[in-house]
Short mmCIF file of C-alpha atoms and ligand atoms in Angstrom, two decimals:
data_model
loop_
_atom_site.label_atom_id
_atom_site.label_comp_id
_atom_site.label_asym_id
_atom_site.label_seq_id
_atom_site.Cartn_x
_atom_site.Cartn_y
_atom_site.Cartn_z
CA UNK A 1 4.55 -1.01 -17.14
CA UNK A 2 5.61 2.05 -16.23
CA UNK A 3 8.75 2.95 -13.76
CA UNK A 4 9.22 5.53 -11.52
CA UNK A 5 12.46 6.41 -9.58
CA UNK A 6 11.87 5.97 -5.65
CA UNK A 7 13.04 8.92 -3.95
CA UNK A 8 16.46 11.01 -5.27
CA UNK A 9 18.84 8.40 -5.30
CA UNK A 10 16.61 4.87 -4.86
CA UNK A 11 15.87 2.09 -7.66
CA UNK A 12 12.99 2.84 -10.59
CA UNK A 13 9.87 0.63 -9.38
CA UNK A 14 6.77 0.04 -11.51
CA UNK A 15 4.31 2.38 -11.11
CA UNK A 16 1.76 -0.60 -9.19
CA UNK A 17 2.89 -2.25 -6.35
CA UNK A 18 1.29 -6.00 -5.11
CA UNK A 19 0.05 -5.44 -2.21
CA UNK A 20 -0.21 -8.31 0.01
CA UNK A 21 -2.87 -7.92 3.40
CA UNK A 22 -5.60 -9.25 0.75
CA UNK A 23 -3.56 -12.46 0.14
CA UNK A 24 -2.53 -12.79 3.94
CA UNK A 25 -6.61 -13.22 4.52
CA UNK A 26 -7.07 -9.99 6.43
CA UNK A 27 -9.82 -9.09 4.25
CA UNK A 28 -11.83 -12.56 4.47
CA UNK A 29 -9.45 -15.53 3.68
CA UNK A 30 -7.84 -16.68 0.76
CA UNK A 31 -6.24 -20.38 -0.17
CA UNK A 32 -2.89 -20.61 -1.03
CA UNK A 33 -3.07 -21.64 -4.44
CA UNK A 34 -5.33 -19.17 -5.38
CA UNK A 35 -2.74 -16.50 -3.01
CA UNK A 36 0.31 -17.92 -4.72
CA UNK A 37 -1.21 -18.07 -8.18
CA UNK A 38 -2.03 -14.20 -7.89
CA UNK A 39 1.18 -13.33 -6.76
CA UNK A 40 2.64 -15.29 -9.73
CA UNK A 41 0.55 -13.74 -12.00
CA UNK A 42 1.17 -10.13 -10.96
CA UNK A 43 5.18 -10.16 -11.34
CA UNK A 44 4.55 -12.15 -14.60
CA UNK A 45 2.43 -8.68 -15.69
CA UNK A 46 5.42 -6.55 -14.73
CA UNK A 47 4.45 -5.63 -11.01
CA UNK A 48 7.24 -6.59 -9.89
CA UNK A 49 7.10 -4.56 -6.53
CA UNK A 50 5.48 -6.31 -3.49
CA UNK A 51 4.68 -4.72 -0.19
CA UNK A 52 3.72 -6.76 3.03
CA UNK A 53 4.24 -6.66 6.93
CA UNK A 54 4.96 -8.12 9.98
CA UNK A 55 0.92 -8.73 10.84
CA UNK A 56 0.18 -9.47 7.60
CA UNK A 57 -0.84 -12.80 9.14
CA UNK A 58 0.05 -16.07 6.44
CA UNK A 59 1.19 -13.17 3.70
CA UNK A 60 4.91 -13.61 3.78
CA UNK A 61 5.28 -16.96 4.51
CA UNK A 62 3.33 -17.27 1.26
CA UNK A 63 5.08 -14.82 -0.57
CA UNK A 64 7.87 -16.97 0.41
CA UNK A 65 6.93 -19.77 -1.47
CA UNK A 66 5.92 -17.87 -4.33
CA UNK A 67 8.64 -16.82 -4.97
CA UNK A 68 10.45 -20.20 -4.96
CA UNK A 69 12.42 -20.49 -8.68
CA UNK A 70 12.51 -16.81 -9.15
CA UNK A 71 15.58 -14.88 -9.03
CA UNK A 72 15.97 -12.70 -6.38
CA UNK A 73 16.70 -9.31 -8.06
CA UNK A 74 13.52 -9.40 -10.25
CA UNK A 75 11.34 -8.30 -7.20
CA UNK A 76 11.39 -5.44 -5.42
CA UNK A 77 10.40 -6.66 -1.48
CA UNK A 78 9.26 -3.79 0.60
CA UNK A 79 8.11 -5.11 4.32
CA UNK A 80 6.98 -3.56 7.58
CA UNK A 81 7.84 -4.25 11.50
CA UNK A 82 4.40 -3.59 12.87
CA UNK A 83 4.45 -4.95 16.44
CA UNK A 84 5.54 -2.79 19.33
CA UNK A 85 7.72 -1.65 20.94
CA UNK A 86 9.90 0.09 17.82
CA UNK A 87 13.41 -0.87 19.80
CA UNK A 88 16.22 -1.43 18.13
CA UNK A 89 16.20 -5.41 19.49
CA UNK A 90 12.46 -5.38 18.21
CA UNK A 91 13.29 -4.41 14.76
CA UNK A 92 16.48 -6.52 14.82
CA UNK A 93 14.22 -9.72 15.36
CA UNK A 94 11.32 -8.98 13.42
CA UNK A 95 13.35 -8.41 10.34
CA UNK A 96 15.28 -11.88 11.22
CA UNK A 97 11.62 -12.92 10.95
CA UNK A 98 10.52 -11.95 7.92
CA UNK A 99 13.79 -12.74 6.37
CA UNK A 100 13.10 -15.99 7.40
CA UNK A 101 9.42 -16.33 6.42
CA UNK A 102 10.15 -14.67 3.33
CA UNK A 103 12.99 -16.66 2.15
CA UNK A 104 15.40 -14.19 1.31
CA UNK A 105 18.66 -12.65 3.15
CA UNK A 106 17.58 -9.15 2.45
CA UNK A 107 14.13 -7.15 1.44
CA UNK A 108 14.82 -3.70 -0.59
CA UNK A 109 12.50 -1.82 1.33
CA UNK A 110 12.11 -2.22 5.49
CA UNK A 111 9.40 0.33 6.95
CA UNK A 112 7.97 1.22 10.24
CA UNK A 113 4.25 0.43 10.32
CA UNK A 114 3.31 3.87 12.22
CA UNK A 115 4.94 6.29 14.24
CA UNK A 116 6.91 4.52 17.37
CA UNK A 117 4.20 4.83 19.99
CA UNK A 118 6.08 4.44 23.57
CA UNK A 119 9.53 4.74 22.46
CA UNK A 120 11.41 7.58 21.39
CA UNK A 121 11.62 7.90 17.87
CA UNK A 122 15.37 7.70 18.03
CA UNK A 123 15.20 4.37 19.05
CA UNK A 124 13.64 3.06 15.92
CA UNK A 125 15.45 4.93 13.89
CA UNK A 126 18.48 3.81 14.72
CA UNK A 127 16.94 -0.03 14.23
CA UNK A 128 16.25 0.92 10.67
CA UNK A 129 19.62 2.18 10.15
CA UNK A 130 20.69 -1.21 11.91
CA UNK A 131 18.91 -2.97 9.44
CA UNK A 132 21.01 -1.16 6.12
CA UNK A 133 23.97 -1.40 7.84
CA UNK A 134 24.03 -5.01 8.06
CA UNK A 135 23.09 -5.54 4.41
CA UNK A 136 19.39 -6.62 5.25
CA UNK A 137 17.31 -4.02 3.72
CA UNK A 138 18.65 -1.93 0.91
CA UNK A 139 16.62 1.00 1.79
CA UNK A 140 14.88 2.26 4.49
CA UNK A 141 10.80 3.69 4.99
CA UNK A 142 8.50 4.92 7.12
CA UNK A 143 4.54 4.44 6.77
CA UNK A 144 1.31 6.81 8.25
CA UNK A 145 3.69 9.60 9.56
CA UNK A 146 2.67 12.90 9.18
CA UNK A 147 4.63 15.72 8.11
CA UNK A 148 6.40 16.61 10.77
CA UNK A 149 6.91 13.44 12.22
CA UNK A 150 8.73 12.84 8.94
CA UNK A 151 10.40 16.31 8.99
CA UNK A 152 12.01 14.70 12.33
CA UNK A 153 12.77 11.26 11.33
CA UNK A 154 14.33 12.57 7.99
CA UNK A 155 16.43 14.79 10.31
CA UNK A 156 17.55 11.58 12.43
CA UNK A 157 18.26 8.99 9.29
CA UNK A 158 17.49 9.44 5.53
CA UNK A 159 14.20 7.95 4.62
CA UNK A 160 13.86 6.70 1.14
CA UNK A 161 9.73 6.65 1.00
CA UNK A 162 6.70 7.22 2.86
CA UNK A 163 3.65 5.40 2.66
CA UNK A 164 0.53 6.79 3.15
CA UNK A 165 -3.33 6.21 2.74
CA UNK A 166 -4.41 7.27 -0.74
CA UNK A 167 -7.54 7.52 -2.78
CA UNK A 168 -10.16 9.37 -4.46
CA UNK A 169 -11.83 9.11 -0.85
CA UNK A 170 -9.38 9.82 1.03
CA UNK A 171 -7.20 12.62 -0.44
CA UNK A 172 -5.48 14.33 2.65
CA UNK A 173 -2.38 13.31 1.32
CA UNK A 174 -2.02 15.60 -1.59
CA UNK A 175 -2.34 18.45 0.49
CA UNK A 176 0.81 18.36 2.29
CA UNK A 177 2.44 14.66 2.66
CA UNK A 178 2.69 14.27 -0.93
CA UNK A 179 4.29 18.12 -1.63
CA UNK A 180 6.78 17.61 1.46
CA UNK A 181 7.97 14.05 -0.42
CA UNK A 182 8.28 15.84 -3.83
CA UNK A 183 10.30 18.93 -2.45
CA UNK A 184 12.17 16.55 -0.34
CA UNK A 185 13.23 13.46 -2.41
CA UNK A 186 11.43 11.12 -0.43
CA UNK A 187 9.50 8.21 -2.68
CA UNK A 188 6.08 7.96 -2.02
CA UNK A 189 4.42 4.34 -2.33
CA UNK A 190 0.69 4.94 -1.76
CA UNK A 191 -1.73 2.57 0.45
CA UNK A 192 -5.93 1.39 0.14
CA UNK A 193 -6.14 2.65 -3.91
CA UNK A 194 -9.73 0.71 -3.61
CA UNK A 195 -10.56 2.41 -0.08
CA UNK A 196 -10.55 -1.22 0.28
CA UNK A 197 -13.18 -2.29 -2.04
CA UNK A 198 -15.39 0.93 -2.31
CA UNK A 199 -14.02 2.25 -5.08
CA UNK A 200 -15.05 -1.28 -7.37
CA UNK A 201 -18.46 -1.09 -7.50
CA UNK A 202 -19.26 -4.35 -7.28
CA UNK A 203 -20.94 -3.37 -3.90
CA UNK A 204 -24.63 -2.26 -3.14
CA UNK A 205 -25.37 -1.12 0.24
CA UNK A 206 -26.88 -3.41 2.98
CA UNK A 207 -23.89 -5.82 1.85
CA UNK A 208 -22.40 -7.88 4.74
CA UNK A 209 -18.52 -8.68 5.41
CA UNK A 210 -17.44 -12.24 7.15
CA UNK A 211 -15.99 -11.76 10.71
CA UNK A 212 -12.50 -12.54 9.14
CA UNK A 213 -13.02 -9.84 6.99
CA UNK A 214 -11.62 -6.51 8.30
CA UNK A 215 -14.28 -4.72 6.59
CA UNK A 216 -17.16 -6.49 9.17
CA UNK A 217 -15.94 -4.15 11.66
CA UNK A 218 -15.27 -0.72 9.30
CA UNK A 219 -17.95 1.93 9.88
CA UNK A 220 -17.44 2.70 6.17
CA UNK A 221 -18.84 -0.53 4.84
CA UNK A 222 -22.02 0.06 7.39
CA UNK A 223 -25.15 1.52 7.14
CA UNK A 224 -25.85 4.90 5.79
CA UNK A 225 -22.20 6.10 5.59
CA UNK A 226 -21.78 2.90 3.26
CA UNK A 227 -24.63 4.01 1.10
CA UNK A 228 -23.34 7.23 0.71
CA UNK A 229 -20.20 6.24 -0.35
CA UNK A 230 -21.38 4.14 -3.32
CA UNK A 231 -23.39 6.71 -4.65
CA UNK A 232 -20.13 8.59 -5.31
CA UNK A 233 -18.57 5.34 -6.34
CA UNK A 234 -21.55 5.13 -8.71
CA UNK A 235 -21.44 8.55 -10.12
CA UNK A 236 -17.40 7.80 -10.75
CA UNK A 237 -18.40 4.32 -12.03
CA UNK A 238 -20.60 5.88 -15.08
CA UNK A 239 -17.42 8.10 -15.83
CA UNK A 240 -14.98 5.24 -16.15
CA UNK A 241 -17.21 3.68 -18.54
CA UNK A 242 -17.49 6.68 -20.50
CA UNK A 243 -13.94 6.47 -20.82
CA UNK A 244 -14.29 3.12 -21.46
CA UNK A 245 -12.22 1.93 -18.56
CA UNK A 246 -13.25 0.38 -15.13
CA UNK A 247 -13.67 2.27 -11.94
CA UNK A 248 -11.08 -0.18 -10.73
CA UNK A 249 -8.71 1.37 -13.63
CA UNK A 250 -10.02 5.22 -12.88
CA UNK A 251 -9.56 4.65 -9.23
CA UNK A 252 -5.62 3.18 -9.44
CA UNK A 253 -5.17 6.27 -12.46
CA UNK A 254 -6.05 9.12 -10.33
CA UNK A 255 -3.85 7.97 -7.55
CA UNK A 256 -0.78 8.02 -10.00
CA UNK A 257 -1.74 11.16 -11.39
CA UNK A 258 -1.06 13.18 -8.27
CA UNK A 259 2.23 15.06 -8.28
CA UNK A 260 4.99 12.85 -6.21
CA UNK A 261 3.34 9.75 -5.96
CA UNK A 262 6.08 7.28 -6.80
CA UNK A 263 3.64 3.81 -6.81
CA UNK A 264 0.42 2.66 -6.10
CA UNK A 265 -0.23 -0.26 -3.86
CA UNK A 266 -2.97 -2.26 -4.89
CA UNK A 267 -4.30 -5.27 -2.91
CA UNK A 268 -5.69 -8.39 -4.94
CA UNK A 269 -7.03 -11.82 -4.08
CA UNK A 270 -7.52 -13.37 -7.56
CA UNK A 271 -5.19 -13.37 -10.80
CA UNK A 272 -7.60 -11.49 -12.00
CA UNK A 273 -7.91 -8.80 -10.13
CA UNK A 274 -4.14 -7.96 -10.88
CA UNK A 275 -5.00 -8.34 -14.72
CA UNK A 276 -7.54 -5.65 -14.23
CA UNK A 277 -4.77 -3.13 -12.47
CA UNK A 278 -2.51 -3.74 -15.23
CA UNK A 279 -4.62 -2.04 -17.58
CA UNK A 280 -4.32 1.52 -14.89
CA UNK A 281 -0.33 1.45 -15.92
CA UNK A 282 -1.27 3.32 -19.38
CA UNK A 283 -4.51 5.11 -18.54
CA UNK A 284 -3.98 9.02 -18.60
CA UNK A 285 -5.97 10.74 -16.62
CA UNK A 286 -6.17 15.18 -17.74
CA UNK A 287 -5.98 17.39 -15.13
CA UNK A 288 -10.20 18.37 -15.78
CA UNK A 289 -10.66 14.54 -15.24
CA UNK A 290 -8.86 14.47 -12.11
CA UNK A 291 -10.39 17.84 -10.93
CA UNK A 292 -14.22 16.48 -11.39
CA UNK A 293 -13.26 12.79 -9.47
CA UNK A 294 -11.50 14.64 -6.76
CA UNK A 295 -14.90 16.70 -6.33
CA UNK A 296 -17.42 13.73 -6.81
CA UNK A 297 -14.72 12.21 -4.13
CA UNK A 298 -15.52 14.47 -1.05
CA UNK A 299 -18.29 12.97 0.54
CA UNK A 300 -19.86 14.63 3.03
CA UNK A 301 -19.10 13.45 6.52
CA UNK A 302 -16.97 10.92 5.65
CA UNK A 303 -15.56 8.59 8.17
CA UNK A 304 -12.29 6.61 8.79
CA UNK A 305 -12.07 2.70 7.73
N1 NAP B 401 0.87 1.01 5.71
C1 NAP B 401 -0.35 0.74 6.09
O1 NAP B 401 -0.76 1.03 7.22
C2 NAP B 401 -1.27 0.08 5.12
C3 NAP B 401 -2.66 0.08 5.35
C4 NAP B 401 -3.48 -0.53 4.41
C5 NAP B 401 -2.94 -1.11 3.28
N2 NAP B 401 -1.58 -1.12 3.09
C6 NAP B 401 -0.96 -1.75 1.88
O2 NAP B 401 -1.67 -1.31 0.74
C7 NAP B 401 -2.21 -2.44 0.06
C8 NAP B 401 -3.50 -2.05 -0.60
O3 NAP B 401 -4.51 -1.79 0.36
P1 NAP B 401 -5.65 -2.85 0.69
O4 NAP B 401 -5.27 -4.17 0.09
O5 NAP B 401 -5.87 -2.81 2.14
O6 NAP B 401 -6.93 -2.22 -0.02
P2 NAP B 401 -7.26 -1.79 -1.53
O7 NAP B 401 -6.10 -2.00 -2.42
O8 NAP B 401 -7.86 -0.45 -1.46
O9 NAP B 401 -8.42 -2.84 -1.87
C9 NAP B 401 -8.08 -4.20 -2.07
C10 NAP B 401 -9.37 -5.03 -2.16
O10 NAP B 401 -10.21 -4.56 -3.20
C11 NAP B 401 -10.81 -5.67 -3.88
N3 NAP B 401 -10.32 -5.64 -5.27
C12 NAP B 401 -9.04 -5.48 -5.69
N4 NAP B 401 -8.96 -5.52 -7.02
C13 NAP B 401 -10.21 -5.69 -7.47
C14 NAP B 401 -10.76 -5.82 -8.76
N5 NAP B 401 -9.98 -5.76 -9.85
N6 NAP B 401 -12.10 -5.99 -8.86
C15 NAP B 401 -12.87 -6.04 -7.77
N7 NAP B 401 -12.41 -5.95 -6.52
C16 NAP B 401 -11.08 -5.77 -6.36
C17 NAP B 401 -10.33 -6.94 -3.18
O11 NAP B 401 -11.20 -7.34 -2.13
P3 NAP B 401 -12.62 -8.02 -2.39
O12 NAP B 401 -12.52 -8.79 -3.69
O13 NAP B 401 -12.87 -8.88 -1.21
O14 NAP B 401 -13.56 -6.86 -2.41
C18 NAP B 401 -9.04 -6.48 -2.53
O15 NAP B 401 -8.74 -7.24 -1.39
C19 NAP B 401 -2.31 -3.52 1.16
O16 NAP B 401 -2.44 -4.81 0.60
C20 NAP B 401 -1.03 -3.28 1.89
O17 NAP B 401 0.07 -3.83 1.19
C21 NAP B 401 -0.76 -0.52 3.98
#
């Protein structure tokens, strides 16, 4: 596994990160044994990095558990508060809370969800710096800002990594977000590698989701738009396997191949599904490669999730 430093100052994290809405059941649900038994399986492969949230339903409470027997300092916990309002009493209790669900007396990494919505941003930044100051997170994040909201919350409290929406699909990012982190020392821990399952190709359009299944309500994963993006998935599909690698693989590569990415967060259900991510760690992508899937990647008239 490779392991990249988080920011100017912060800890060296692998290079894949768990991520844990999958194993929560926001996309369709998952049992525990099967949620725990992934989780297990991915620190045991060296991803030793796990990011969840506040309304990531069941996922820390069984995070919690999985991590039962495992010394503390060989994970790297990075949570969210998502609920509103961003106060400083909000953040103070929701980080009690995930403390709590979690099993721990600290998480490394403690991010806003979004940008505070209706209060001033201020306010939750000085939560967040509540939070390091009383030795419960070790750093402090943000996630979904936009360059200058992070210009202005970097100005107010330093922020140790952004998170943002990544992938071949959806590659706003590189254009500024991920140059402002470089130049600036901020870490950048990417989001949706998968564009949340597209980018597998184990889907064929006309494919259904289960109500419980975020993806039921997506206007990607309907229709037309849906059919249009798995013919690019398709076209990028026959290039992994001329590599000799999976799209999975090819889609998890390209995110780590963009300048300033720090890790990739990649969200699994199944042991293995985190065996196949492993095998991204090593897979070198040349700058031709990543040229031709960024093109094949801009789909016309794409749409949000
Ligand atoms: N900050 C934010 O606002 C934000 C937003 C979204 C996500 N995130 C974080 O980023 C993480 C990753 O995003 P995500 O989980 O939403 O989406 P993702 O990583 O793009 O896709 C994950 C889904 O792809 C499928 N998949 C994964 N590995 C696979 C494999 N090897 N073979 C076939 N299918 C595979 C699984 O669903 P199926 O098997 O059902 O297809 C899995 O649930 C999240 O878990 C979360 O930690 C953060």
């Amino acid at each position: 596994m490779e392991y990249r430093q988080l920011g100017n100052d912060g800890p060296r994290i692998p290079v894949i990160t768990f991520g844990a809405w999958p194993i929560g059941g926001g996309m369709g649900s998952v049992d525990e044994a099967t949620a725990i038994a992934t989780i297990r399986r991915a620190l045991d492969l060296g991803i030793t990095a796990i990011d969840t949230a506040e309304y990531y339903r069941t996922s820390e409470t069984v995070i919690g558990r999985a991590l039962v027997g495992r010394p503390r300092d060989a994970v790297f916990i990075a949570t969210k508060v998502s609920a509103e309002p961003f106060t400083r009493v909000r953040i103070r209790e929701a980080l009690d809370n995930s403390l709590r669900a979690l099993r721990t007396d600290y998480v490394d990494l403690y991010q806003l969800h979004r940008f505070p919505s209706n209060v001033p941003l201020e306010e939750a930044m000085a939560g967040l710096a509540e939070a390091k100051e009383r030795g419960k997170a070790r750093y402090v994040g943000v996630s979904n800002f936009t360059v200058d909201q992070l210009r202005t919350a970097s100005a107010l409290y330093p922020i140790q990594s952004l998170q943002p929406r990544l992938n071949i699909f959806d590659a706003a990012a590189t254009r500024d977000l991920l140059p402002y982190c470089a130049q600036h020392g901020i870490g950048a821990i990417v989001h949706s590698p998968l564009a949340k399952g597209l980018l597998t190709g184990k889907y064929r359009p006309g494919d259904t989701f289960p109500p419980d299944d975020e993806r039921s309500a997506f206007p990607r994963f309907q229709g037309e738009t849906f059919a249009r993006y798995l013919k690019a998935a398709d076209q990028l599909q026959a290039l992994a396997r001329a590599k000799g690698v999976t799209l999975v693989q090819l889609a998890i590569a390209w995110t780590l191949a963009q300048p300033g990415v720090t890790s990739c967060i990649v969200g699994a259900k199944t042991p293995a599904q985190v065996e196949e991510h492993v095998g991204a760690a090593d897979l070198r992508l040349s700058p031709e490669d990543v040229a031709q899937i960024t093109s094949i990647g801009e789909v016309p008239g794409s749409e949000r999730f």
